PDB file of C-alpha atoms in Angstrom:
ATOM      1  CA  VAL A   1      -8.871  40.302   6.247  1.00 56.00           C
ATOM      2  CA  GLN A   2     -11.139  42.861   7.635  1.00 68.00           C
ATOM      3  CA  ASN A   3      -9.653  45.707   9.555  1.00 64.00           C
ATOM      4  CA  VAL A   4     -11.669  47.788  12.097  1.00 66.00           C
ATOM      5  CA  LEU A   5      -9.844  50.855  10.869  1.00 60.00           C
ATOM      6  CA  TRP A   6     -11.468  50.575   7.382  1.00 65.00           C
ATOM      7  CA  LEU A   7     -14.678  51.544   9.218  1.00 69.00           C
ATOM      8  CA  VAL A   8     -13.298  54.777  10.539  1.00 71.00           C
ATOM      9  CA  GLU A   9     -13.101  57.749   8.161  1.00 71.00           C
ATOM     10  CA  ASN A  10      -9.633  58.804   7.074  1.00 67.00           C
ATOM     11  CA  SER A  11      -7.911  55.857   8.767  1.00 67.00           C
ATOM     12  CA  ASP A  12      -6.890  53.593   5.928  1.00 66.00           C
ATOM     13  CA  PRO A  13      -4.063  51.376   7.490  1.00 62.00           C
ATOM     14  CA  HIS A  14      -2.396  51.217   4.097  1.00 62.00           C
ATOM     15  CA  GLU A  15      -1.936  54.990   4.112  1.00 64.00           C
ATOM     16  CA  ALA A  16      -0.437  54.604   7.582  1.00 59.00           C
ATOM     17  CA  LEU A  17       2.287  52.441   6.210  1.00 55.00           C
ATOM     18  CA  SER A  18       3.492  54.956   3.435  1.00 61.00           C
ATOM     19  CA  LEU A  19       6.758  56.579   3.713  1.00 62.00           C
ATOM     20  CA  ASP A  20       6.841  60.069   5.029  1.00 60.00           C
ATOM     21  CA  ASP A  21       9.625  61.512   2.768  1.00 58.00           C
ATOM     22  CA  LEU A  22       9.557  65.007   4.268  1.00 55.00           C
ATOM     23  CA  HIS A  23      10.772  63.700   7.549  1.00 54.00           C
ATOM     24  CA  THR A  24      12.552  60.613   6.435  1.00 58.00           C
ATOM     25  CA  LEU A  25      14.360  61.811   3.417  1.00 57.00           C
ATOM     26  CA  HIS A  26      14.384  65.774   3.471  1.00 55.00           C
ATOM     27  CA  GLY A  27      14.493  66.145   7.119  1.00 56.00           C
ATOM     28  CA  GLY A  28      16.703  63.249   7.857  1.00 58.00           C
ATOM     29  CA  THR A  29      18.883  61.332   5.425  1.00 66.00           C
ATOM     30  CA  GLY A  30      19.474  64.158   3.082  1.00 65.00           C
ATOM     31  CA  GLY A  31      18.823  67.293   4.828  1.00 64.00           C
ATOM     32  CA  VAL A  32      20.784  66.314   8.040  1.00 67.00           C
ATOM     33  CA  HIS A  33      23.109  63.531   7.362  1.00 81.00           C
ATOM     34  CA  LEU A  34      24.350  64.069   3.825  1.00 89.00           C
ATOM     35  CA  LEU A  35      24.665  67.833   4.268  1.00 89.00           C
ATOM     36  CA  GLY A  36      26.459  67.299   7.496  1.00 88.00           C
ATOM     37  CA  GLU A  37      28.896  64.934   5.841  1.00 91.00           C
ATOM     38  CA  LEU A  38      29.343  67.619   3.219  1.00 93.00           C
ATOM     39  CA  LYS A  39      30.110  70.353   5.700  1.00 92.00           C
ATOM     40  CA  THR A  40      32.638  68.018   7.502  1.00 93.00           C
ATOM     41  CA  ILE A  41      34.480  67.151   4.364  1.00 94.00           C
ATOM     42  CA  LEU A  42      34.540  70.930   3.323  1.00 95.00           C
ATOM     43  CA  ALA A  43      35.891  71.880   6.884  1.00 94.00           C
ATOM     44  CA  ASP A  44      38.729  69.325   6.217  1.00 95.00           C
ATOM     45  CA  LEU A  45      39.502  70.767   3.023  1.00 95.00           C
ATOM     46  CA  GLY A  46      39.769  74.292   4.256  1.00 95.00           C
ATOM     47  CA  ARG A  47      38.397  77.806   3.752  1.00 94.00           C
ATOM     48  CA  GLN A  48      39.092  77.822  -0.118  1.00 96.00           C
ATOM     49  CA  ALA A  49      36.866  74.849  -0.645  1.00 95.00           C
ATOM     50  CA  GLN A  50      34.323  76.310   1.549  1.00 94.00           C
ATOM     51  CA  ASP A  51      34.332  79.669  -0.315  1.00 94.00           C
ATOM     52  CA  ASP A  52      34.189  78.055  -3.722  1.00 94.00           C
ATOM     53  CA  LEU A  53      31.120  76.009  -2.882  1.00 92.00           C
ATOM     54  CA  GLU A  54      29.535  79.127  -1.332  1.00 93.00           C
ATOM     55  CA  THR A  55      30.243  80.988  -4.553  1.00 92.00           C
ATOM     56  CA  GLN A  56      28.648  78.157  -6.565  1.00 92.00           C
ATOM     57  CA  VAL A  57      25.478  78.115  -4.358  1.00 88.00           C
ATOM     58  CA  SER A  58      25.053  81.818  -4.444  1.00 90.00           C
ATOM     59  CA  GLU A  59      25.295  81.810  -8.256  1.00 90.00           C
ATOM     60  CA  PHE A  60      22.938  78.809  -8.745  1.00 85.00           C
ATOM     61  CA  PRO A  61      20.138  79.661 -11.169  1.00 85.00           C
ATOM     62  CA  ARG A  62      16.829  80.507  -9.747  1.00 86.00           C
ATOM     63  CA  TRP A  63      14.119  77.863 -10.409  1.00 84.00           C
ATOM     64  CA  ARG A  64      10.463  78.183  -9.976  1.00 87.00           C
ATOM     65  CA  ALA A  65       9.301  76.701  -6.728  1.00 82.00           C
ATOM     66  CA  LEU A  66      12.821  76.086  -5.407  1.00 81.00           C
ATOM     67  CA  THR A  67      14.224  78.043  -2.549  1.00 81.00           C
ATOM     68  CA  HIS A  68      17.350  79.867  -3.533  1.00 81.00           C
ATOM     69  CA  PHE A  69      20.175  79.932  -0.839  1.00 80.00           C
ATOM     70  CA  THR A  70      23.391  82.174  -0.761  1.00 82.00           C
ATOM     71  CA  THR A  71      25.291  80.130   1.841  1.00 82.00           C
ATOM     72  CA  VAL A  72      25.548  76.609   2.960  1.00 82.00           C
ATOM     73  CA  ILE A  73      28.173  76.414   5.460  1.00 82.00           C
ATOM     74  CA  HIS A  74      26.714  78.597   8.161  1.00 79.00           C
ATOM     75  CA  ILE A  75      22.957  77.946   7.642  1.00 77.00           C
ATOM     76  CA  THR A  76      20.720  76.071  10.073  1.00 75.00           C
ATOM     77  CA  PHE A  77      16.903  75.383   9.992  1.00 71.00           C
ATOM     78  CA  SER A  78      14.500  72.870  10.541  1.00 72.00           C
ATOM     79  CA  ASP A  79      12.210  73.098   7.491  1.00 74.00           C
ATOM     80  CA  GLY A  80      12.508  69.846   5.422  1.00 71.00           C
ATOM     81  CA  ASN A  81      11.343  71.457   2.255  1.00 73.00           C
ATOM     82  CA  LYS A  82      14.165  73.916   2.433  1.00 79.00           C
ATOM     83  CA  ARG A  83      16.562  71.171   3.201  1.00 79.00           C
ATOM     84  CA  ARG A  84      15.352  69.217   0.138  1.00 80.00           C
ATOM     85  CA  ASP A  85      16.025  72.379  -2.019  1.00 80.00           C
ATOM     86  CA  LEU A  86      19.517  72.775  -0.464  1.00 83.00           C
ATOM     87  CA  VAL A  87      20.618  69.229  -1.149  1.00 86.00           C
ATOM     88  CA  LYS A  88      19.597  69.767  -4.856  1.00 87.00           C
ATOM     89  CA  GLN A  89      21.558  72.932  -5.076  1.00 88.00           C
ATOM     90  CA  VAL A  90      24.623  71.664  -3.179  1.00 91.00           C
ATOM     91  CA  PHE A  91      24.987  68.652  -5.305  1.00 92.00           C
ATOM     92  CA  TYR A  92      25.446  70.791  -8.554  1.00 91.00           C
ATOM     93  CA  ALA A  93      27.410  73.475  -6.788  1.00 92.00           C
ATOM     94  CA  ALA A  94      29.797  70.737  -5.323  1.00 94.00           C
ATOM     95  CA  LEU A  95      30.577  69.189  -8.643  1.00 95.00           C
ATOM     96  CA  SER A  96      33.260  71.604  -9.364  1.00 93.00           C
ATOM     97  CA  VAL A  97      34.520  71.645  -5.800  1.00 94.00           C
ATOM     98  CA  LEU A  98      34.702  67.932  -4.767  1.00 95.00           C
ATOM     99  CA  LYS A  99      36.670  66.479  -7.573  1.00 94.00           C
ATOM    100  CA  CYS A 100      38.133  63.183  -7.237  1.00 93.00           C
ATOM    101  CA  GLN A 101      41.900  64.496  -7.230  1.00 95.00           C
ATOM    102  CA  VAL A 102      40.909  66.989  -4.606  1.00 94.00           C
ATOM    103  CA  SER A 103      38.828  64.847  -2.073  1.00 94.00           C
ATOM    104  CA  SER A 104      38.282  61.145  -2.665  1.00 94.00           C
ATOM    105  CA  GLU A 105      35.857  61.215   0.227  1.00 95.00           C
ATOM    106  CA  GLY A 106      33.807  64.214  -1.120  1.00 95.00           C
ATOM    107  CA  TYR A 107      33.775  62.570  -4.594  1.00 96.00           C
ATOM    108  CA  ARG A 108      32.290  59.397  -3.035  1.00 96.00           C
ATOM    109  CA  LEU A 109      29.786  61.526  -1.047  1.00 95.00           C
ATOM    110  CA  LEU A 110      28.617  63.061  -4.335  1.00 96.00           C
ATOM    111  CA  HIS A 111      27.883  59.648  -5.588  1.00 96.00           C
ATOM    112  CA  VAL A 112      25.818  59.041  -2.598  1.00 94.00           C
ATOM    113  CA  ILE A 113      23.999  62.404  -2.933  1.00 93.00           C
ATOM    114  CA  ARG A 114      23.521  61.707  -6.685  1.00 96.00           C
ATOM    115  CA  SER A 115      21.660  58.385  -5.971  1.00 95.00           C
ATOM    116  CA  TYR A 116      19.773  59.873  -3.008  1.00 91.00           C
ATOM    117  CA  LEU A 117      18.399  62.605  -5.255  1.00 93.00           C
ATOM    118  CA  GLN A 118      17.292  60.018  -7.872  1.00 94.00           C
ATOM    119  CA  LEU A 119      15.637  57.982  -5.073  1.00 91.00           C
ATOM    120  CA  ASP A 120      13.859  61.131  -3.803  1.00 89.00           C
ATOM    121  CA  SER A 121      12.637  62.039  -7.130  1.00 88.00           C
ATOM    122  CA  LEU A 122      11.273  58.617  -7.810  1.00 92.00           C
ATOM    123  CA  ILE A 123       9.619  58.295  -4.470  1.00 88.00           C
ATOM    124  CA  GLY A 124       8.175  61.629  -4.648  1.00 87.00           C
ATOM    125  CA  LEU A 125       6.070  60.767  -7.695  1.00 87.00           C
ATOM    126  CA  ASP A 126       2.355  61.115  -7.052  1.00 87.00           C
ATOM    127  CA  VAL A 127       1.594  57.779  -8.946  1.00 90.00           C
ATOM    128  CA  HIS A 128       3.595  54.694  -8.903  1.00 88.00           C
ATOM    129  CA  THR A 129       3.482  52.011 -11.349  1.00 93.00           C
ATOM    130  CA  GLU A 130       5.181  48.490 -11.462  1.00 94.00           C
ATOM    131  CA  ARG A 131       8.010  50.249 -13.575  1.00 96.00           C
ATOM    132  CA  THR A 132       8.517  53.070 -11.096  1.00 94.00           C
ATOM    133  CA  LEU A 133       8.596  50.779  -8.218  1.00 93.00           C
ATOM    134  CA  GLU A 134      11.173  48.632 -10.086  1.00 96.00           C
ATOM    135  CA  MET A 135      13.127  51.776 -10.673  1.00 97.00           C
ATOM    136  CA  ILE A 136      13.050  52.682  -6.957  1.00 92.00           C
ATOM    137  CA  ASP A 137      14.321  49.141  -5.955  1.00 94.00           C
ATOM    138  CA  ALA A 138      17.042  49.332  -8.493  1.00 97.00           C
ATOM    139  CA  GLU A 139      18.239  52.771  -7.544  1.00 95.00           C
ATOM    140  CA  PHE A 140      18.096  51.859  -3.779  1.00 91.00           C
ATOM    141  CA  LEU A 141      20.580  49.188  -4.554  1.00 96.00           C
ATOM    142  CA  VAL A 142      22.692  51.860  -6.248  1.00 96.00           C
ATOM    143  CA  TYR A 143      22.478  54.167  -3.162  1.00 92.00           C
ATOM    144  CA  ASP A 144      23.185  51.246  -0.733  1.00 93.00           C
ATOM    145  CA  ALA A 145      26.487  50.389  -2.869  1.00 95.00           C
ATOM    146  CA  ALA A 146      27.584  54.094  -2.895  1.00 94.00           C
ATOM    147  CA  LEU A 147      26.902  54.537   0.789  1.00 90.00           C
ATOM    148  CA  LYS A 148      28.857  51.493   1.785  1.00 93.00           C
ATOM    149  CA  VAL A 149      31.758  52.623  -0.447  1.00 94.00           C
ATOM    150  CA  PHE A 150      31.535  55.966   1.316  1.00 93.00           C
ATOM    151  CA  CYS A 151      31.396  54.541   4.774  1.00 90.00           C
ATOM    152  CA  LEU A 152      34.514  52.326   3.899  1.00 89.00           C
ATOM    153  CA  SER A 153      36.482  55.297   3.408  1.00 77.00           C
ATOM    154  CA  PHE A 154      36.371  56.096   7.277  1.00 68.00           C
ATOM    155  CA  HIS A 155      37.776  52.428   8.031  1.00 53.00           C
TER     156      HIS A 155
END
């Protein structure tokens, strides 16, 4: 089927149908919603859990091309790239804080964040093959299941 947009330079309709991971994932799902849930759970756990996470984040090793943070709880910004970096660091920092015996909700959230980060890594690849698309589909099912389990903890 011919499309008039194919005649206009830089207006491929297939490009318009692609996922904008900066806004959808980093500036939305992970950077706003998952971090927001994490902050809520930490607030419920109290000051010690918050302090423990802050310590873990501030001691997180520096990686090239990754913004380093010293705080999580009282930080706000709108840069999706920084939110992406923060979710990566928070996941590893929270592993020692949100143990199953300490917070079942926090532990379930870590499962969601782990799958989210895997999806983000796969979606962010520059080239997708049939195999990587299959991996995305499979991981999305894992993410969906983890998210449903997490949401059920509130009902």
